[in-house]
Amino acid sequence: MAEARLNVFPTRMAQTAMKIKLKGAQTGHSLLKRKSEALTKRFRGIISKIEEAKLSMGKVMQVASFSLAEVSYSTGDISYQVRESVKSAQLKVRAHQENVSGVMLPVFESYSEGANSFELTGLGRGGQQVQKCKDTYIKAVETLVELASLQTAFVILDEVIKLTNRRVNAIEHVIIPKVENTIKYIASELDEQDREEFFRLKKVQGKKKEAKAADEIKRAEGENDEDAPVKNLLSQNEDADIIF
């Protein structure tokens, strides 16, 4: 099977362009590889934190359920009273972004705002249980917010890591081999052209030498003809008898 290569005309300029392209592909591969490693490291850390947050969430929700049961046993159903007394949420969530190797990850965090709607709950019946239930559920909400932040980062990083790894593999196994094979093809074609040019020049030089040698032979023959003595008929003393 023929090696995969790019369709280019084999010239010195094309060879230089391919070498520059190969250098760029190798640099891009190195950068993407380091990005993938950094994202994978962060991804594994998030997985560990998610596991810890889920275990903590189970314990917190268990305690919160027991606290709500204690409140219900002490004061009865307080859901209607809570809905009537609370006008706005005291525990809120805000989001910001964190840059991890060029990937923007949303980070959620909880914060308290506004006055406490149950400042005087300790004065009435079951006030301690209500306050304890409230604190427990605040902790549960904070754990949920942290878990939501981790889960969102997990999903985004998972997609980005897959995409980055596909790009790394494409550059490593497709682009770089094609460019390298193209450079080899151009080098072999240029070498063949150099051999043909050398052979042509050698032939031309041989023809010139043959022509020069032929010219020298002709010149030498001409000089020999000029040096030969010329027969003078007037210098002869005796003439041959002429018979009619």
JSON list of C-alpha atoms in Angstrom, two decimals:
[
{"chain": "A", "resi": 1, "resn": "MET", "atom": "CA", "xyz": [0.00, 0.00, 0.00]},
{"chain": "A", "resi": 2, "resn": "ALA", "atom": "CA", "xyz": [1.34, 3.43, -0.90]},
{"chain": "A", "resi": 3, "resn": "GLU", "atom": "CA", "xyz": [2.25, 5.67, 1.99]},
{"chain": "A", "resi": 4, "resn": "ALA", "atom": "CA", "xyz": [-0.17, 8.52, 2.66]},
{"chain": "A", "resi": 5, "resn": "ARG", "atom": "CA", "xyz": [1.22, 11.90, 1.69]},
{"chain": "A", "resi": 6, "resn": "LEU", "atom": "CA", "xyz": [0.06, 15.32, 0.59]},
{"chain": "A", "resi": 7, "resn": "ASN", "atom": "CA", "xyz": [-0.29, 16.14, -3.09]},
{"chain": "A", "resi": 8, "resn": "VAL", "atom": "CA", "xyz": [2.40, 18.77, -3.70]},
{"chain": "A", "resi": 9, "resn": "PHE", "atom": "CA", "xyz": [4.75, 19.50, -6.55]},
{"chain": "A", "resi": 10, "resn": "PRO", "atom": "CA", "xyz": [8.31, 18.54, -5.54]},
{"chain": "A", "resi": 11, "resn": "THR", "atom": "CA", "xyz": [10.27, 21.80, -5.35]},
{"chain": "A", "resi": 12, "resn": "ARG", "atom": "CA", "xyz": [12.72, 23.34, -2.91]},
{"chain": "A", "resi": 13, "resn": "MET", "atom": "CA", "xyz": [10.10, 25.85, -1.84]},
{"chain": "A", "resi": 14, "resn": "ALA", "atom": "CA", "xyz": [7.55, 23.09, -1.22]},
{"chain": "A", "resi": 15, "resn": "GLN", "atom": "CA", "xyz": [10.13, 21.19, 0.81]},
{"chain": "A", "resi": 16, "resn": "THR", "atom": "CA", "xyz": [10.79, 24.25, 2.99]},
{"chain": "A", "resi": 17, "resn": "ALA", "atom": "CA", "xyz": [7.05, 24.82, 3.43]},
{"chain": "A", "resi": 18, "resn": "MET", "atom": "CA", "xyz": [6.53, 21.19, 4.44]},
{"chain": "A", "resi": 19, "resn": "LYS", "atom": "CA", "xyz": [9.35, 21.39, 7.01]},
{"chain": "A", "resi": 20, "resn": "ILE", "atom": "CA", "xyz": [7.75, 24.50, 8.51]},
{"chain": "A", "resi": 21, "resn": "LYS", "atom": "CA", "xyz": [4.39, 22.72, 8.57]},
{"chain": "A", "resi": 22, "resn": "LEU", "atom": "CA", "xyz": [5.97, 19.70, 10.25]},
{"chain": "A", "resi": 23, "resn": "LYS", "atom": "CA", "xyz": [7.54, 21.93, 12.91]},
{"chain": "A", "resi": 24, "resn": "GLY", "atom": "CA", "xyz": [4.18, 23.59, 13.55]},
{"chain": "A", "resi": 25, "resn": "ALA", "atom": "CA", "xyz": [2.41, 20.21, 13.80]},
{"chain": "A", "resi": 26, "resn": "GLN", "atom": "CA", "xyz": [5.00, 18.92, 16.27]},
{"chain": "A", "resi": 27, "resn": "THR", "atom": "CA", "xyz": [4.69, 22.08, 18.39]},
{"chain": "A", "resi": 28, "resn": "GLY", "atom": "CA", "xyz": [0.88, 21.87, 18.33]},
{"chain": "A", "resi": 29, "resn": "HIS", "atom": "CA", "xyz": [1.03, 18.20, 19.27]},
{"chain": "A", "resi": 30, "resn": "SER", "atom": "CA", "xyz": [3.29, 18.99, 22.23]},
{"chain": "A", "resi": 31, "resn": "LEU", "atom": "CA", "xyz": [1.03, 21.80, 23.46]},
{"chain": "A", "resi": 32, "resn": "LEU", "atom": "CA", "xyz": [-2.15, 19.73, 23.10]},
{"chain": "A", "resi": 33, "resn": "LYS", "atom": "CA", "xyz": [-0.47, 16.81, 24.85]},
{"chain": "A", "resi": 34, "resn": "ARG", "atom": "CA", "xyz": [0.44, 18.98, 27.83]},
{"chain": "A", "resi": 35, "resn": "LYS", "atom": "CA", "xyz": [-3.07, 20.47, 27.85]},
{"chain": "A", "resi": 36, "resn": "SER", "atom": "CA", "xyz": [-4.58, 16.99, 27.87]},
{"chain": "A", "resi": 37, "resn": "GLU", "atom": "CA", "xyz": [-2.33, 15.94, 30.74]},
{"chain": "A", "resi": 38, "resn": "ALA", "atom": "CA", "xyz": [-3.24, 19.05, 32.78]},
{"chain": "A", "resi": 39, "resn": "LEU", "atom": "CA", "xyz": [-6.97, 18.56, 32.15]},
{"chain": "A", "resi": 40, "resn": "THR", "atom": "CA", "xyz": [-6.74, 14.87, 32.99]},
{"chain": "A", "resi": 41, "resn": "LYS", "atom": "CA", "xyz": [-5.00, 15.68, 36.27]},
{"chain": "A", "resi": 42, "resn": "ARG", "atom": "CA", "xyz": [-7.73, 18.17, 37.17]},
{"chain": "A", "resi": 43, "resn": "PHE", "atom": "CA", "xyz": [-10.38, 15.68, 36.02]},
{"chain": "A", "resi": 44, "resn": "ARG", "atom": "CA", "xyz": [-9.08, 13.00, 38.39]},
{"chain": "A", "resi": 45, "resn": "GLY", "atom": "CA", "xyz": [-9.03, 15.51, 41.25]},
{"chain": "A", "resi": 46, "resn": "ILE", "atom": "CA", "xyz": [-12.66, 16.41, 40.52]},
{"chain": "A", "resi": 47, "resn": "ILE", "atom": "CA", "xyz": [-13.65, 12.74, 40.51]},
{"chain": "A", "resi": 48, "resn": "SER", "atom": "CA", "xyz": [-12.08, 12.32, 43.96]},
{"chain": "A", "resi": 49, "resn": "LYS", "atom": "CA", "xyz": [-13.90, 15.42, 45.25]},
{"chain": "A", "resi": 50, "resn": "ILE", "atom": "CA", "xyz": [-17.22, 14.23, 43.79]},
{"chain": "A", "resi": 51, "resn": "GLU", "atom": "CA", "xyz": [-16.84, 10.93, 45.59]},
{"chain": "A", "resi": 52, "resn": "GLU", "atom": "CA", "xyz": [-16.14, 12.73, 48.87]},
{"chain": "A", "resi": 53, "resn": "ALA", "atom": "CA", "xyz": [-19.03, 15.17, 48.30]},
{"chain": "A", "resi": 54, "resn": "LYS", "atom": "CA", "xyz": [-21.49, 12.35, 47.62]},
{"chain": "A", "resi": 55, "resn": "LEU", "atom": "CA", "xyz": [-20.47, 10.51, 50.77]},
{"chain": "A", "resi": 56, "resn": "SER", "atom": "CA", "xyz": [-20.76, 13.74, 52.75]},
{"chain": "A", "resi": 57, "resn": "MET", "atom": "CA", "xyz": [-24.10, 14.47, 51.10]},
{"chain": "A", "resi": 58, "resn": "GLY", "atom": "CA", "xyz": [-25.52, 11.16, 52.25]},
{"chain": "A", "resi": 59, "resn": "LYS", "atom": "CA", "xyz": [-24.53, 11.82, 55.87]},
{"chain": "A", "resi": 60, "resn": "VAL", "atom": "CA", "xyz": [-25.73, 15.45, 55.81]},
{"chain": "A", "resi": 61, "resn": "MET", "atom": "CA", "xyz": [-29.13, 14.54, 54.34]},
{"chain": "A", "resi": 62, "resn": "GLN", "atom": "CA", "xyz": [-29.50, 11.78, 56.90]},
{"chain": "A", "resi": 63, "resn": "VAL", "atom": "CA", "xyz": [-28.87, 14.23, 59.76]},
{"chain": "A", "resi": 64, "resn": "ALA", "atom": "CA", "xyz": [-31.18, 16.80, 58.14]},
{"chain": "A", "resi": 65, "resn": "SER", "atom": "CA", "xyz": [-34.00, 14.24, 57.87]},
{"chain": "A", "resi": 66, "resn": "PHE", "atom": "CA", "xyz": [-33.65, 13.35, 61.55]},
{"chain": "A", "resi": 67, "resn": "SER", "atom": "CA", "xyz": [-33.63, 17.06, 62.47]},
{"chain": "A", "resi": 68, "resn": "LEU", "atom": "CA", "xyz": [-36.83, 17.63, 60.49]},
{"chain": "A", "resi": 69, "resn": "ALA", "atom": "CA", "xyz": [-38.41, 14.64, 62.23]},
{"chain": "A", "resi": 70, "resn": "GLU", "atom": "CA", "xyz": [-37.45, 16.13, 65.62]},
{"chain": "A", "resi": 71, "resn": "VAL", "atom": "CA", "xyz": [-39.00, 19.48, 64.64]},
{"chain": "A", "resi": 72, "resn": "SER", "atom": "CA", "xyz": [-42.19, 17.78, 63.49]},
{"chain": "A", "resi": 73, "resn": "TYR", "atom": "CA", "xyz": [-42.35, 15.83, 66.76]},
{"chain": "A", "resi": 74, "resn": "SER", "atom": "CA", "xyz": [-41.78, 18.94, 68.87]},
{"chain": "A", "resi": 75, "resn": "THR", "atom": "CA", "xyz": [-43.77, 21.62, 67.07]},
{"chain": "A", "resi": 76, "resn": "GLY", "atom": "CA", "xyz": [-45.85, 19.83, 64.49]},
{"chain": "A", "resi": 77, "resn": "ASP", "atom": "CA", "xyz": [-45.99, 20.86, 60.83]},
{"chain": "A", "resi": 78, "resn": "ILE", "atom": "CA", "xyz": [-44.24, 24.22, 60.38]},
{"chain": "A", "resi": 79, "resn": "SER", "atom": "CA", "xyz": [-44.12, 24.28, 56.60]},
{"chain": "A", "resi": 80, "resn": "TYR", "atom": "CA", "xyz": [-47.01, 26.79, 56.34]},
{"chain": "A", "resi": 81, "resn": "GLN", "atom": "CA", "xyz": [-45.43, 29.07, 58.95]},
{"chain": "A", "resi": 82, "resn": "VAL", "atom": "CA", "xyz": [-42.10, 29.00, 57.09]},
{"chain": "A", "resi": 83, "resn": "ARG", "atom": "CA", "xyz": [-43.72, 29.88, 53.77]},
{"chain": "A", "resi": 84, "resn": "GLU", "atom": "CA", "xyz": [-45.61, 32.79, 55.31]},
{"chain": "A", "resi": 85, "resn": "SER", "atom": "CA", "xyz": [-42.66, 34.27, 57.21]},
{"chain": "A", "resi": 86, "resn": "VAL", "atom": "CA", "xyz": [-40.02, 34.04, 54.50]},
{"chain": "A", "resi": 87, "resn": "LYS", "atom": "CA", "xyz": [-40.28, 36.70, 51.79]},
{"chain": "A", "resi": 88, "resn": "SER", "atom": "CA", "xyz": [-36.92, 36.19, 50.05]},
{"chain": "A", "resi": 89, "resn": "ALA", "atom": "CA", "xyz": [-34.22, 33.56, 50.12]},
{"chain": "A", "resi": 90, "resn": "GLN", "atom": "CA", "xyz": [-31.43, 34.14, 52.61]},
{"chain": "A", "resi": 91, "resn": "LEU", "atom": "CA", "xyz": [-29.13, 31.48, 51.14]},
{"chain": "A", "resi": 92, "resn": "LYS", "atom": "CA", "xyz": [-28.26, 32.27, 47.52]},
{"chain": "A", "resi": 93, "resn": "VAL", "atom": "CA", "xyz": [-25.96, 30.88, 44.85]},
{"chain": "A", "resi": 94, "resn": "ARG", "atom": "CA", "xyz": [-23.57, 32.80, 42.59]},
{"chain": "A", "resi": 95, "resn": "ALA", "atom": "CA", "xyz": [-21.37, 31.59, 39.80]},
{"chain": "A", "resi": 96, "resn": "HIS", "atom": "CA", "xyz": [-18.01, 32.57, 38.35]},
{"chain": "A", "resi": 97, "resn": "GLN", "atom": "CA", "xyz": [-15.64, 30.98, 35.87]},
{"chain": "A", "resi": 98, "resn": "GLU", "atom": "CA", "xyz": [-12.27, 29.37, 36.42]},
{"chain": "A", "resi": 99, "resn": "ASN", "atom": "CA", "xyz": [-9.69, 29.02, 33.64]},
{"chain": "A", "resi": 100, "resn": "VAL", "atom": "CA", "xyz": [-8.07, 25.59, 33.52]},
{"chain": "A", "resi": 101, "resn": "SER", "atom": "CA", "xyz": [-5.60, 25.27, 30.61]},
{"chain": "A", "resi": 102, "resn": "GLY", "atom": "CA", "xyz": [-7.79, 27.43, 28.39]},
{"chain": "A", "resi": 103, "resn": "VAL", "atom": "CA", "xyz": [-11.06, 25.74, 29.44]},
{"chain": "A", "resi": 104, "resn": "MET", "atom": "CA", "xyz": [-13.56, 27.92, 31.30]},
{"chain": "A", "resi": 105, "resn": "LEU", "atom": "CA", "xyz": [-15.19, 25.93, 34.09]},
{"chain": "A", "resi": 106, "resn": "PRO", "atom": "CA", "xyz": [-18.23, 27.33, 35.97]},
{"chain": "A", "resi": 107, "resn": "VAL", "atom": "CA", "xyz": [-17.85, 27.39, 39.74]},
{"chain": "A", "resi": 108, "resn": "PHE", "atom": "CA", "xyz": [-20.92, 27.74, 41.98]},
{"chain": "A", "resi": 109, "resn": "GLU", "atom": "CA", "xyz": [-20.73, 28.97, 45.55]},
{"chain": "A", "resi": 110, "resn": "SER", "atom": "CA", "xyz": [-23.39, 29.67, 48.17]},
{"chain": "A", "resi": 111, "resn": "TYR", "atom": "CA", "xyz": [-23.61, 32.80, 50.31]},
{"chain": "A", "resi": 112, "resn": "SER", "atom": "CA", "xyz": [-26.00, 34.30, 52.84]},
{"chain": "A", "resi": 113, "resn": "GLU", "atom": "CA", "xyz": [-27.76, 37.60, 52.20]},
{"chain": "A", "resi": 114, "resn": "GLY", "atom": "CA", "xyz": [-30.43, 39.43, 54.17]},
{"chain": "A", "resi": 115, "resn": "ALA", "atom": "CA", "xyz": [-31.70, 39.19, 57.73]},
{"chain": "A", "resi": 116, "resn": "ASN", "atom": "CA", "xyz": [-32.51, 35.95, 59.52]},
{"chain": "A", "resi": 117, "resn": "SER", "atom": "CA", "xyz": [-36.25, 35.31, 59.37]},
{"chain": "A", "resi": 118, "resn": "PHE", "atom": "CA", "xyz": [-36.12, 33.06, 62.45]},
{"chain": "A", "resi": 119, "resn": "GLU", "atom": "CA", "xyz": [-34.17, 35.20, 64.89]},
{"chain": "A", "resi": 120, "resn": "LEU", "atom": "CA", "xyz": [-36.68, 34.62, 67.69]},
{"chain": "A", "resi": 121, "resn": "THR", "atom": "CA", "xyz": [-37.30, 30.94, 67.13]},
{"chain": "A", "resi": 122, "resn": "GLY", "atom": "CA", "xyz": [-35.44, 30.04, 70.32]},
{"chain": "A", "resi": 123, "resn": "LEU", "atom": "CA", "xyz": [-38.06, 31.80, 72.46]},
{"chain": "A", "resi": 124, "resn": "GLY", "atom": "CA", "xyz": [-40.91, 29.61, 71.42]},
{"chain": "A", "resi": 125, "resn": "ARG", "atom": "CA", "xyz": [-41.63, 25.92, 71.63]},
{"chain": "A", "resi": 126, "resn": "GLY", "atom": "CA", "xyz": [-39.09, 23.72, 69.88]},
{"chain": "A", "resi": 127, "resn": "GLY", "atom": "CA", "xyz": [-36.89, 26.65, 68.90]},
{"chain": "A", "resi": 128, "resn": "GLN", "atom": "CA", "xyz": [-33.62, 24.78, 69.33]},
{"chain": "A", "resi": 129, "resn": "GLN", "atom": "CA", "xyz": [-34.78, 21.94, 67.10]},
{"chain": "A", "resi": 130, "resn": "VAL", "atom": "CA", "xyz": [-35.92, 24.41, 64.43]},
{"chain": "A", "resi": 131, "resn": "GLN", "atom": "CA", "xyz": [-32.57, 26.25, 64.49]},
{"chain": "A", "resi": 132, "resn": "LYS", "atom": "CA", "xyz": [-30.69, 22.96, 64.37]},
{"chain": "A", "resi": 133, "resn": "CYS", "atom": "CA", "xyz": [-32.80, 21.79, 61.42]},
{"chain": "A", "resi": 134, "resn": "LYS", "atom": "CA", "xyz": [-32.17, 25.08, 59.64]},
{"chain": "A", "resi": 135, "resn": "ASP", "atom": "CA", "xyz": [-28.39, 24.88, 60.13]},
{"chain": "A", "resi": 136, "resn": "THR", "atom": "CA", "xyz": [-28.37, 21.29, 58.98]},
{"chain": "A", "resi": 137, "resn": "TYR", "atom": "CA", "xyz": [-30.29, 22.07, 55.81]},
{"chain": "A", "resi": 138, "resn": "ILE", "atom": "CA", "xyz": [-28.03, 25.07, 55.11]},
{"chain": "A", "resi": 139, "resn": "LYS", "atom": "CA", "xyz": [-25.08, 22.71, 55.24]},
{"chain": "A", "resi": 140, "resn": "ALA", "atom": "CA", "xyz": [-26.96, 20.30, 52.96]},
{"chain": "A", "resi": 141, "resn": "VAL", "atom": "CA", "xyz": [-27.63, 23.07, 50.43]},
{"chain": "A", "resi": 142, "resn": "GLU", "atom": "CA", "xyz": [-23.95, 24.12, 50.52]},
{"chain": "A", "resi": 143, "resn": "THR", "atom": "CA", "xyz": [-22.94, 20.52, 49.88]},
{"chain": "A", "resi": 144, "resn": "LEU", "atom": "CA", "xyz": [-25.42, 20.31, 47.00]},
{"chain": "A", "resi": 145, "resn": "VAL", "atom": "CA", "xyz": [-24.05, 23.51, 45.47]},
{"chain": "A", "resi": 146, "resn": "GLU", "atom": "CA", "xyz": [-20.50, 22.18, 45.73]},
{"chain": "A", "resi": 147, "resn": "LEU", "atom": "CA", "xyz": [-21.59, 18.88, 44.20]},
{"chain": "A", "resi": 148, "resn": "ALA", "atom": "CA", "xyz": [-23.37, 20.71, 41.35]},
{"chain": "A", "resi": 149, "resn": "SER", "atom": "CA", "xyz": [-20.21, 22.70, 40.65]},
{"chain": "A", "resi": 150, "resn": "LEU", "atom": "CA", "xyz": [-18.09, 19.55, 40.60]},
{"chain": "A", "resi": 151, "resn": "GLN", "atom": "CA", "xyz": [-20.57, 17.65, 38.42]},
{"chain": "A", "resi": 152, "resn": "THR", "atom": "CA", "xyz": [-20.74, 20.51, 35.89]},
{"chain": "A", "resi": 153, "resn": "ALA", "atom": "CA", "xyz": [-16.94, 20.72, 35.73]},
{"chain": "A", "resi": 154, "resn": "PHE", "atom": "CA", "xyz": [-16.81, 16.93, 35.37]},
{"chain": "A", "resi": 155, "resn": "VAL", "atom": "CA", "xyz": [-19.10, 16.92, 32.32]},
{"chain": "A", "resi": 156, "resn": "ILE", "atom": "CA", "xyz": [-17.30, 19.84, 30.62]},
{"chain": "A", "resi": 157, "resn": "LEU", "atom": "CA", "xyz": [-13.83, 18.41, 31.26]},
{"chain": "A", "resi": 158, "resn": "ASP", "atom": "CA", "xyz": [-14.90, 14.99, 30.02]},
{"chain": "A", "resi": 159, "resn": "GLU", "atom": "CA", "xyz": [-15.97, 16.43, 26.65]},
{"chain": "A", "resi": 160, "resn": "VAL", "atom": "CA", "xyz": [-12.93, 18.69, 26.35]},
{"chain": "A", "resi": 161, "resn": "ILE", "atom": "CA", "xyz": [-10.49, 15.87, 27.20]},
{"chain": "A", "resi": 162, "resn": "LYS", "atom": "CA", "xyz": [-12.08, 13.59, 24.58]},
{"chain": "A", "resi": 163, "resn": "LEU", "atom": "CA", "xyz": [-11.89, 16.34, 21.95]},
{"chain": "A", "resi": 164, "resn": "THR", "atom": "CA", "xyz": [-8.27, 17.18, 22.87]},
{"chain": "A", "resi": 165, "resn": "ASN", "atom": "CA", "xyz": [-7.24, 13.52, 22.77]},
{"chain": "A", "resi": 166, "resn": "ARG", "atom": "CA", "xyz": [-8.84, 13.12, 19.35]},
{"chain": "A", "resi": 167, "resn": "ARG", "atom": "CA", "xyz": [-6.87, 16.11, 18.10]},
{"chain": "A", "resi": 168, "resn": "VAL", "atom": "CA", "xyz": [-3.66, 14.76, 19.62]},
{"chain": "A", "resi": 169, "resn": "ASN", "atom": "CA", "xyz": [-4.19, 11.37, 17.99]},
{"chain": "A", "resi": 170, "resn": "ALA", "atom": "CA", "xyz": [-5.08, 12.97, 14.64]},
{"chain": "A", "resi": 171, "resn": "ILE", "atom": "CA", "xyz": [-1.90, 15.07, 14.65]},
{"chain": "A", "resi": 172, "resn": "GLU", "atom": "CA", "xyz": [0.27, 12.19, 15.87]},
{"chain": "A", "resi": 173, "resn": "HIS", "atom": "CA", "xyz": [-1.06, 9.42, 13.62]},
{"chain": "A", "resi": 174, "resn": "VAL", "atom": "CA", "xyz": [-2.38, 11.28, 10.54]},
{"chain": "A", "resi": 175, "resn": "ILE", "atom": "CA", "xyz": [-0.99, 14.78, 10.01]},
{"chain": "A", "resi": 176, "resn": "ILE", "atom": "CA", "xyz": [2.63, 14.29, 11.11]},
{"chain": "A", "resi": 177, "resn": "PRO", "atom": "CA", "xyz": [3.09, 10.98, 9.17]},
{"chain": "A", "resi": 178, "resn": "LYS", "atom": "CA", "xyz": [1.58, 12.57, 6.04]},
{"chain": "A", "resi": 179, "resn": "VAL", "atom": "CA", "xyz": [3.88, 15.58, 6.24]},
{"chain": "A", "resi": 180, "resn": "GLU", "atom": "CA", "xyz": [6.92, 13.38, 6.95]},
{"chain": "A", "resi": 181, "resn": "ASN", "atom": "CA", "xyz": [6.10, 11.13, 3.99]},
{"chain": "A", "resi": 182, "resn": "THR", "atom": "CA", "xyz": [5.61, 14.21, 1.81]},
{"chain": "A", "resi": 183, "resn": "ILE", "atom": "CA", "xyz": [9.03, 15.54, 2.85]},
{"chain": "A", "resi": 184, "resn": "LYS", "atom": "CA", "xyz": [10.60, 12.16, 2.06]},
{"chain": "A", "resi": 185, "resn": "TYR", "atom": "CA", "xyz": [8.84, 12.10, -1.32]},
{"chain": "A", "resi": 186, "resn": "ILE", "atom": "CA", "xyz": [10.01, 15.63, -2.16]},
{"chain": "A", "resi": 187, "resn": "ALA", "atom": "CA", "xyz": [13.57, 14.80, -1.05]},
{"chain": "A", "resi": 188, "resn": "SER", "atom": "CA", "xyz": [13.64, 11.65, -3.22]},
{"chain": "A", "resi": 189, "resn": "GLU", "atom": "CA", "xyz": [12.25, 13.54, -6.22]},
{"chain": "A", "resi": 190, "resn": "LEU", "atom": "CA", "xyz": [14.76, 16.36, -5.77]},
{"chain": "A", "resi": 191, "resn": "ASP", "atom": "CA", "xyz": [17.59, 13.82, -5.49]},
{"chain": "A", "resi": 192, "resn": "GLU", "atom": "CA", "xyz": [16.38, 12.20, -8.70]},
{"chain": "A", "resi": 193, "resn": "GLN", "atom": "CA", "xyz": [16.27, 15.58, -10.39]},
{"chain": "A", "resi": 194, "resn": "ASP", "atom": "CA", "xyz": [19.82, 16.32, -9.17]},
{"chain": "A", "resi": 195, "resn": "ARG", "atom": "CA", "xyz": [21.03, 12.98, -10.56]},
{"chain": "A", "resi": 196, "resn": "GLU", "atom": "CA", "xyz": [19.34, 13.67, -13.88]},
{"chain": "A", "resi": 197, "resn": "GLU", "atom": "CA", "xyz": [20.83, 17.15, -13.99]},
{"chain": "A", "resi": 198, "resn": "PHE", "atom": "CA", "xyz": [24.29, 15.79, -13.14]},
{"chain": "A", "resi": 199, "resn": "PHE", "atom": "CA", "xyz": [23.97, 13.14, -15.86]},
{"chain": "A", "resi": 200, "resn": "ARG", "atom": "CA", "xyz": [22.80, 15.76, -18.38]},
{"chain": "A", "resi": 201, "resn": "LEU", "atom": "CA", "xyz": [25.67, 18.08, -17.51]},
{"chain": "A", "resi": 202, "resn": "LYS", "atom": "CA", "xyz": [28.10, 15.19, -17.78]},
{"chain": "A", "resi": 203, "resn": "LYS", "atom": "CA", "xyz": [26.73, 14.32, -21.21]},
{"chain": "A", "resi": 204, "resn": "VAL", "atom": "CA", "xyz": [26.94, 17.94, -22.35]},
{"chain": "A", "resi": 205, "resn": "GLN", "atom": "CA", "xyz": [30.49, 18.19, -21.06]},
{"chain": "A", "resi": 206, "resn": "GLY", "atom": "CA", "xyz": [31.37, 14.97, -22.87]},
{"chain": "A", "resi": 207, "resn": "LYS", "atom": "CA", "xyz": [29.89, 16.32, -26.11]},
{"chain": "A", "resi": 208, "resn": "LYS", "atom": "CA", "xyz": [31.85, 19.54, -25.70]},
{"chain": "A", "resi": 209, "resn": "LYS", "atom": "CA", "xyz": [35.05, 17.58, -25.14]},
{"chain": "A", "resi": 210, "resn": "GLU", "atom": "CA", "xyz": [34.38, 15.47, -28.24]},
{"chain": "A", "resi": 211, "resn": "ALA", "atom": "CA", "xyz": [33.68, 18.58, -30.31]},
{"chain": "A", "resi": 212, "resn": "LYS", "atom": "CA", "xyz": [36.82, 20.25, -28.98]},
{"chain": "A", "resi": 213, "resn": "ALA", "atom": "CA", "xyz": [38.93, 17.17, -29.78]},
{"chain": "A", "resi": 214, "resn": "ALA", "atom": "CA", "xyz": [37.48, 17.03, -33.31]},
{"chain": "A", "resi": 215, "resn": "ASP", "atom": "CA", "xyz": [38.27, 20.72, -33.79]},
{"chain": "A", "resi": 216, "resn": "GLU", "atom": "CA", "xyz": [41.84, 20.17, -32.62]},
{"chain": "A", "resi": 217, "resn": "ILE", "atom": "CA", "xyz": [42.25, 17.22, -35.03]},
{"chain": "A", "resi": 218, "resn": "LYS", "atom": "CA", "xyz": [40.96, 19.32, -37.93]},
{"chain": "A", "resi": 219, "resn": "ARG", "atom": "CA", "xyz": [43.23, 22.19, -36.96]},
{"chain": "A", "resi": 220, "resn": "ALA", "atom": "CA", "xyz": [46.21, 19.85, -36.76]},
{"chain": "A", "resi": 221, "resn": "GLU", "atom": "CA", "xyz": [45.43, 18.36, -40.19]},
{"chain": "A", "resi": 222, "resn": "GLY", "atom": "CA", "xyz": [45.18, 21.87, -41.65]},
{"chain": "A", "resi": 223, "resn": "GLU", "atom": "CA", "xyz": [48.55, 22.84, -40.23]},
{"chain": "A", "resi": 224, "resn": "ASN", "atom": "CA", "xyz": [50.14, 19.70, -41.69]},
{"chain": "A", "resi": 225, "resn": "ASP", "atom": "CA", "xyz": [48.79, 20.53, -45.14]},
{"chain": "A", "resi": 226, "resn": "GLU", "atom": "CA", "xyz": [50.31, 24.01, -44.95]},
{"chain": "A", "resi": 227, "resn": "ASP", "atom": "CA", "xyz": [53.77, 22.67, -43.92]},
{"chain": "A", "resi": 228, "resn": "ALA", "atom": "CA", "xyz": [53.97, 20.20, -46.88]},
{"chain": "A", "resi": 229, "resn": "PRO", "atom": "CA", "xyz": [56.43, 21.35, -49.74]},
{"chain": "A", "resi": 230, "resn": "VAL", "atom": "CA", "xyz": [54.86, 22.78, -52.89]},
{"chain": "A", "resi": 231, "resn": "LYS", "atom": "CA", "xyz": [56.08, 21.33, -56.20]},
{"chain": "A", "resi": 232, "resn": "ASN", "atom": "CA", "xyz": [57.50, 24.06, -58.57]},
{"chain": "A", "resi": 233, "resn": "LEU", "atom": "CA", "xyz": [57.37, 23.12, -62.22]},
{"chain": "A", "resi": 234, "resn": "LEU", "atom": "CA", "xyz": [59.68, 25.98, -63.32]},
{"chain": "A", "resi": 235, "resn": "SER", "atom": "CA", "xyz": [62.53, 24.77, -61.18]},
{"chain": "A", "resi": 236, "resn": "GLN", "atom": "CA", "xyz": [62.91, 21.52, -63.09]},
{"chain": "A", "resi": 237, "resn": "ASN", "atom": "CA", "xyz": [65.94, 21.44, -65.46]},
{"chain": "A", "resi": 238, "resn": "GLU", "atom": "CA", "xyz": [64.81, 18.59, -67.62]},
{"chain": "A", "resi": 239, "resn": "ASP", "atom": "CA", "xyz": [61.42, 17.91, -68.92]},
{"chain": "A", "resi": 240, "resn": "ALA", "atom": "CA", "xyz": [60.16, 14.55, -69.82]},
{"chain": "A", "resi": 241, "resn": "ASP", "atom": "CA", "xyz": [59.94, 13.72, -73.49]},
{"chain": "A", "resi": 242, "resn": "ILE", "atom": "CA", "xyz": [56.59, 14.23, -74.98]},
{"chain": "A", "resi": 243, "resn": "ILE", "atom": "CA", "xyz": [55.64, 11.73, -77.66]},
{"chain": "A", "resi": 244, "resn": "PHE", "atom": "CA", "xyz": [52.97, 12.77, -80.03]}
]
